[in-house]
mmCIF file of C-alpha atoms in Angstrom:
data_model
loop_
_atom_site.group_PDB
_atom_site.id
_atom_site.type_symbol
_atom_site.label_atom_id
_atom_site.label_comp_id
_atom_site.label_asym_id
_atom_site.label_seq_id
_atom_site.Cartn_x
_atom_site.Cartn_y
_atom_site.Cartn_z
ATOM 1 C CA UNK S 160 124.225 138.523 43.427
ATOM 2 C CA UNK S 161 126.835 138.570 45.799
ATOM 3 C CA UNK S 162 124.656 138.288 48.640
ATOM 4 C CA UNK S 163 123.692 134.805 47.890
ATOM 5 C CA UNK S 164 126.382 131.868 47.253
ATOM 6 C CA UNK S 165 125.284 128.456 45.973
ATOM 7 C CA UNK S 166 125.907 126.001 48.553
ATOM 8 C CA UNK S 167 125.709 122.285 48.714
ATOM 9 C CA UNK S 168 122.524 120.681 50.310
ATOM 10 C CA UNK S 169 124.833 118.985 52.805
ATOM 11 C CA UNK S 170 125.114 122.558 54.600
ATOM 12 C CA UNK S 171 121.534 122.350 55.758
ATOM 13 C CA UNK S 172 121.582 118.657 57.091
ATOM 14 C CA UNK S 173 118.982 118.796 60.026
ATOM 15 C CA UNK S 174 120.735 118.742 63.322
ATOM 16 C CA UNK S 175 119.544 115.662 65.022
ATOM 17 C CA UNK S 176 117.606 115.095 67.915
ATOM 18 C CA UNK S 177 117.816 112.415 70.596
ATOM 19 C CA UNK S 178 114.598 110.674 71.586
ATOM 20 C CA UNK S 179 114.007 107.953 73.675
ATOM 21 C CA UNK S 180 111.263 105.694 72.099
ATOM 22 C CA UNK S 181 111.295 102.693 74.856
ATOM 23 C CA UNK S 182 108.259 101.951 76.532
ATOM 24 C CA UNK S 183 106.348 104.746 75.501
ATOM 25 C CA UNK S 184 102.689 105.119 76.857
ATOM 26 C CA UNK S 185 101.265 106.897 73.487
ATOM 27 C CA UNK S 186 97.822 108.280 72.846
ATOM 28 C CA UNK S 187 95.722 110.603 71.340
ATOM 29 C CA UNK S 188 93.002 112.826 72.831
ATOM 30 C CA UNK S 189 90.731 115.766 71.896
ATOM 31 C CA UNK S 190 91.255 119.080 73.838
ATOM 32 C CA UNK S 191 88.028 120.183 75.295
ATOM 33 C CA UNK S 192 89.554 123.251 76.967
ATOM 34 C CA UNK S 193 88.469 121.939 80.653
ATOM 35 C CA UNK S 194 89.745 124.943 82.405
ATOM 36 C CA UNK S 195 88.019 127.371 80.216
ATOM 37 C CA UNK S 196 90.921 129.157 78.838
ATOM 38 C CA UNK S 197 90.230 132.365 76.996
ATOM 39 C CA UNK S 198 92.170 132.777 73.712
ATOM 40 C CA UNK S 199 94.317 135.692 72.978
ATOM 41 C CA UNK S 200 95.115 137.153 69.762
ATOM 42 C CA UNK S 201 98.644 137.981 69.244
ATOM 43 C CA UNK S 202 101.273 138.235 66.633
ATOM 44 C CA UNK S 203 101.928 134.300 67.164
ATOM 45 C CA UNK S 204 98.085 133.743 66.216
ATOM 46 C CA UNK S 205 98.576 135.828 63.314
ATOM 47 C CA UNK S 206 101.622 134.144 62.031
ATOM 48 C CA UNK S 207 99.995 130.550 62.324
ATOM 49 C CA UNK S 208 96.534 131.624 61.063
ATOM 50 C CA UNK S 209 98.020 133.096 57.897
ATOM 51 C CA UNK S 210 100.690 130.329 57.400
ATOM 52 C CA UNK S 211 97.697 127.873 57.605
ATOM 53 C CA UNK S 212 95.331 130.054 54.769
ATOM 54 C CA UNK S 213 98.357 130.442 52.879
ATOM 55 C CA UNK S 214 99.231 126.768 52.501
ATOM 56 C CA UNK S 215 95.467 126.075 52.091
ATOM 57 C CA UNK S 216 95.195 127.791 49.027
ATOM 58 C CA UNK S 217 97.811 125.783 47.114
ATOM 59 C CA UNK S 218 96.347 122.508 48.720
ATOM 60 C CA UNK S 219 93.599 120.003 47.524
ATOM 61 C CA UNK S 220 93.013 118.558 50.959
ATOM 62 C CA UNK S 221 93.012 120.100 54.246
ATOM 63 C CA UNK S 222 96.148 120.827 56.114
ATOM 64 C CA UNK S 223 97.168 119.447 59.647
ATOM 65 C CA UNK S 224 99.364 121.686 61.762
ATOM 66 C CA UNK S 225 101.906 119.681 64.030
ATOM 67 C CA UNK S 226 103.511 121.800 66.844
ATOM 68 C CA UNK S 227 106.210 119.957 69.231
ATOM 69 C CA UNK S 228 105.426 120.796 72.845
ATOM 70 C CA UNK S 229 108.998 120.758 74.823
ATOM 71 C CA UNK S 230 107.339 122.319 78.550
ATOM 72 C CA UNK S 231 104.218 123.347 80.191
ATOM 73 C CA UNK S 232 104.958 126.916 79.395
ATOM 74 C CA UNK S 233 105.083 126.231 75.488
ATOM 75 C CA UNK S 234 101.820 124.119 75.958
ATOM 76 C CA UNK S 235 100.108 127.038 77.614
ATOM 77 C CA UNK S 236 101.291 129.572 75.271
ATOM 78 C CA UNK S 237 100.177 127.610 72.104
ATOM 79 C CA UNK S 238 97.032 126.921 73.744
ATOM 80 C CA UNK S 239 96.254 130.042 74.614
ATOM 81 C CA UNK S 240 97.387 132.064 71.374
ATOM 82 C CA UNK S 241 97.118 129.300 68.707
ATOM 83 C CA UNK S 242 95.040 126.330 69.327
ATOM 84 C CA UNK S 243 92.068 127.761 70.513
ATOM 85 C CA UNK S 244 91.873 129.532 67.083
ATOM 86 C CA UNK S 245 91.152 126.151 65.390
ATOM 87 C CA UNK S 246 88.268 123.982 65.757
ATOM 88 C CA UNK S 247 90.242 120.720 66.089
ATOM 89 C CA UNK S 248 92.727 120.362 68.652
ATOM 90 C CA UNK S 249 94.344 116.786 69.085
ATOM 91 C CA UNK S 250 97.049 116.261 71.891
ATOM 92 C CA UNK S 251 99.417 113.523 71.593
ATOM 93 C CA UNK S 252 100.670 112.155 74.847
ATOM 94 C CA UNK S 253 103.547 110.115 75.633
ATOM 95 C CA UNK S 254 103.554 108.774 79.018
ATOM 96 C CA UNK S 255 100.775 111.063 80.242
ATOM 97 C CA UNK S 256 103.012 114.049 78.917
ATOM 98 C CA UNK S 257 101.728 116.308 76.053
ATOM 99 C CA UNK S 258 104.574 116.320 73.288
ATOM 100 C CA UNK S 259 102.544 117.504 70.256
ATOM 101 C CA UNK S 260 99.409 119.433 69.331
ATOM 102 C CA UNK S 261 97.994 118.816 66.014
ATOM 103 C CA UNK S 262 95.533 121.732 64.573
ATOM 104 C CA UNK S 263 92.848 122.018 61.655
ATOM 105 C CA UNK S 264 90.198 123.997 60.767
ATOM 106 C CA UNK S 265 90.830 127.445 61.864
ATOM 107 C CA UNK S 266 87.851 129.460 63.379
ATOM 108 C CA UNK S 267 85.821 131.629 60.844
ATOM 109 C CA UNK S 268 85.660 134.340 63.706
ATOM 110 C CA UNK S 269 89.672 134.369 64.092
ATOM 111 C CA UNK S 270 90.384 134.517 60.457
ATOM 112 C CA UNK S 271 87.938 137.516 59.897
ATOM 113 C CA UNK S 272 89.847 139.272 62.934
ATOM 114 C CA UNK S 273 93.018 138.681 61.224
ATOM 115 C CA UNK S 274 91.808 140.072 58.170
ATOM 116 C CA UNK S 275 90.858 143.099 59.918
ATOM 117 C CA UNK S 276 93.704 144.111 62.036
ATOM 118 C CA UNK S 277 97.296 145.367 60.973
ATOM 119 C CA UNK S 278 99.611 142.394 60.248
ATOM 120 C CA UNK S 279 103.136 142.111 61.603
ATOM 121 C CA UNK S 280 105.357 143.232 58.862
ATOM 122 C CA UNK S 281 107.681 140.506 58.870
ATOM 123 C CA UNK S 282 104.375 137.886 58.572
ATOM 124 C CA UNK S 283 103.212 140.389 55.872
ATOM 125 C CA UNK S 284 106.599 140.124 53.975
ATOM 126 C CA UNK S 285 106.648 136.245 53.977
ATOM 127 C CA UNK S 286 103.259 135.377 53.478
ATOM 128 C CA UNK S 287 101.226 137.958 51.555
ATOM 129 C CA UNK S 288 103.413 139.376 48.884
ATOM 130 C CA UNK S 289 101.448 140.505 45.761
ATOM 131 C CA UNK S 290 101.928 137.962 42.974
ATOM 132 C CA UNK S 291 99.903 135.156 41.398
ATOM 133 C CA UNK S 292 102.951 132.704 40.861
ATOM 134 C CA UNK S 293 102.208 128.773 40.697
ATOM 135 C CA UNK S 294 104.171 127.292 43.378
ATOM 136 C CA UNK S 295 104.955 123.750 43.812
ATOM 137 C CA UNK S 296 105.746 121.746 46.896
ATOM 138 C CA UNK S 297 109.482 121.168 46.865
ATOM 139 C CA UNK S 298 109.012 117.518 46.454
ATOM 140 C CA UNK S 299 107.277 118.332 43.222
ATOM 141 C CA UNK S 300 110.007 120.422 42.034
ATOM 142 C CA UNK S 301 112.639 118.281 39.851
ATOM 143 C CA UNK S 302 115.295 121.176 39.571
ATOM 144 C CA UNK S 303 116.212 122.993 42.761
ATOM 145 C CA UNK S 304 119.604 125.030 43.988
ATOM 146 C CA UNK S 305 120.378 126.137 47.567
ATOM 147 C CA UNK S 306 121.635 129.473 48.181
ATOM 148 C CA UNK S 307 123.172 130.712 51.442
ATOM 149 C CA UNK S 308 122.770 134.111 52.554
ATOM 150 C CA UNK S 309 125.796 136.279 53.241
ATOM 151 C CA UNK S 310 124.962 138.419 56.088
ATOM 152 C CA UNK S 311 127.573 140.871 55.108
ATOM 153 C CA UNK S 312 125.435 142.313 52.527
ATOM 154 C CA UNK S 313 122.441 142.711 54.345
ATOM 155 C CA UNK S 314 120.882 145.937 56.075
ATOM 156 C CA UNK S 315 119.795 145.417 59.593
ATOM 157 C CA UNK S 316 116.120 145.221 60.778
ATOM 158 C CA UNK S 317 114.621 144.878 64.246
ATOM 159 C CA UNK S 318 111.078 143.931 65.172
ATOM 160 C CA UNK S 319 110.429 143.398 68.732
ATOM 161 C CA UNK S 320 107.018 141.859 68.066
ATOM 162 C CA UNK S 321 108.512 139.262 65.706
ATOM 163 C CA UNK S 322 110.960 138.415 68.525
ATOM 164 C CA UNK S 323 108.133 136.495 70.399
ATOM 165 C CA UNK S 324 107.608 134.422 67.575
ATOM 166 C CA UNK S 325 110.930 133.558 66.531
ATOM 167 C CA UNK S 326 111.698 132.300 70.189
ATOM 168 C CA UNK S 327 108.593 130.251 70.104
ATOM 169 C CA UNK S 328 109.569 128.628 66.616
ATOM 170 C CA UNK S 329 112.784 127.855 68.041
ATOM 171 C CA UNK S 330 111.196 126.263 71.160
ATOM 172 C CA UNK S 331 108.949 124.057 68.994
ATOM 173 C CA UNK S 332 111.466 122.907 66.536
ATOM 174 C CA UNK S 333 111.495 119.413 67.889
ATOM 175 C CA UNK S 334 114.871 119.358 69.656
ATOM 176 C CA UNK S 335 116.496 120.348 66.378
ATOM 177 C CA UNK S 336 118.197 123.564 65.676
ATOM 178 C CA UNK S 337 116.465 124.251 62.364
ATOM 179 C CA UNK S 338 113.308 126.049 61.340
ATOM 180 C CA UNK S 339 111.619 126.013 57.965
ATOM 181 C CA UNK S 340 109.744 128.521 56.620
ATOM 182 C CA UNK S 341 107.461 128.627 53.157
ATOM 183 C CA UNK S 342 107.199 132.038 51.974
ATOM 184 C CA UNK S 343 104.823 132.904 49.226
ATOM 185 C CA UNK S 344 105.558 134.956 45.922
ATOM 186 C CA UNK S 345 109.542 134.993 46.709
ATOM 187 C CA UNK S 346 111.459 135.436 43.348
ATOM 188 C CA UNK S 347 115.206 135.341 43.659
ATOM 189 C CA UNK S 348 116.747 138.831 42.397
ATOM 190 C CA UNK S 349 118.485 141.299 43.946
ATOM 191 C CA UNK S 350 115.845 142.963 45.498
ATOM 192 C CA UNK S 351 114.877 140.141 47.679
ATOM 193 C CA UNK S 352 117.878 141.088 49.894
ATOM 194 C CA UNK S 353 115.748 144.155 50.887
ATOM 195 C CA UNK S 354 113.176 141.546 52.440
ATOM 196 C CA UNK S 355 111.925 142.474 56.104
ATOM 197 C CA UNK S 356 112.025 138.995 56.716
ATOM 198 C CA UNK S 357 115.657 138.130 55.319
ATOM 199 C CA UNK S 358 117.264 141.224 56.990
ATOM 200 C CA UNK S 359 115.275 140.369 60.535
ATOM 201 C CA UNK S 360 116.646 136.699 60.485
ATOM 202 C CA UNK S 361 120.104 137.920 58.802
ATOM 203 C CA UNK S 362 121.092 140.146 62.026
ATOM 204 C CA UNK S 363 119.269 138.346 64.671
ATOM 205 C CA UNK S 364 121.664 137.069 67.381
ATOM 206 C CA UNK S 365 120.063 133.607 67.263
ATOM 207 C CA UNK S 366 120.607 133.154 63.666
ATOM 208 C CA UNK S 367 123.718 131.152 62.534
ATOM 209 C CA UNK S 368 122.961 130.497 59.034
ATOM 210 C CA UNK S 369 120.126 131.508 56.470
ATOM 211 C CA UNK S 370 119.604 129.588 53.149
ATOM 212 C CA UNK S 371 117.159 129.659 50.277
ATOM 213 C CA UNK S 372 116.077 126.614 48.371
ATOM 214 C CA UNK S 373 115.059 127.874 45.039
ATOM 215 C CA UNK S 374 113.116 126.155 42.228
ATOM 216 C CA UNK S 375 115.799 126.853 39.050
ATOM 217 C CA UNK S 376 112.979 126.983 36.554
ATOM 218 C CA UNK S 377 110.911 129.661 38.123
ATOM 219 C CA UNK S 378 113.395 131.292 40.401
ATOM 220 C CA UNK S 379 110.944 131.047 43.028
ATOM 221 C CA UNK S 380 111.921 130.296 46.746
ATOM 222 C CA UNK S 381 110.250 127.029 47.798
ATOM 223 C CA UNK S 382 111.722 127.504 51.586
ATOM 224 C CA UNK S 383 113.558 129.351 54.142
ATOM 225 C CA UNK S 384 115.703 127.274 56.232
ATOM 226 C CA UNK S 385 117.387 128.793 59.385
ATOM 227 C CA UNK S 386 119.995 127.477 61.416
ATOM 228 C CA UNK S 387 119.954 128.656 64.804
#
């Protein structure tokens, strides 16, 4: 597979973010929607709901989503298009500024609506591929191999709707220049280079590097690591 190159895990050392933890007034509070914001259902909503649902399928406990909040614009976007589709919404504040949102228990009505509408092709490719493979958490896998995608072998694919999601994922990356995505039923073979997600990220102007962490025993992709 010429489009994949084995590389050292040093290649994906996380970019360091600088955070001042001195004299932080830290508190956690419940968000009760005091301004009666009306939830919007968008492709960003799809991404978080389907990602949550797929992770829950392989988890024995409930899952908590942590979303970094760098500014007020991102806060407003996440509240309206993501958070209000969950029952439990908790805000982490530092010096009275919201820096993180924690979500759990998606609304049944939102999940139902998600199952009734057309799913963005990239979201479908990442989380809804057919297959019944047993996927382990990366920490449970004993033998792993990291591959770097060679962009020169990948055909281009554009998706304007997903651009909004990519921009948001970059914004909430905790000050780092890395995104991790956990795909479902991705087997490493030559057909995988035709994945719409791989084609999209490989040819997007923001993407500087694309890596696949693979379980060498099953040949399943454990996660996709995007450098931007």
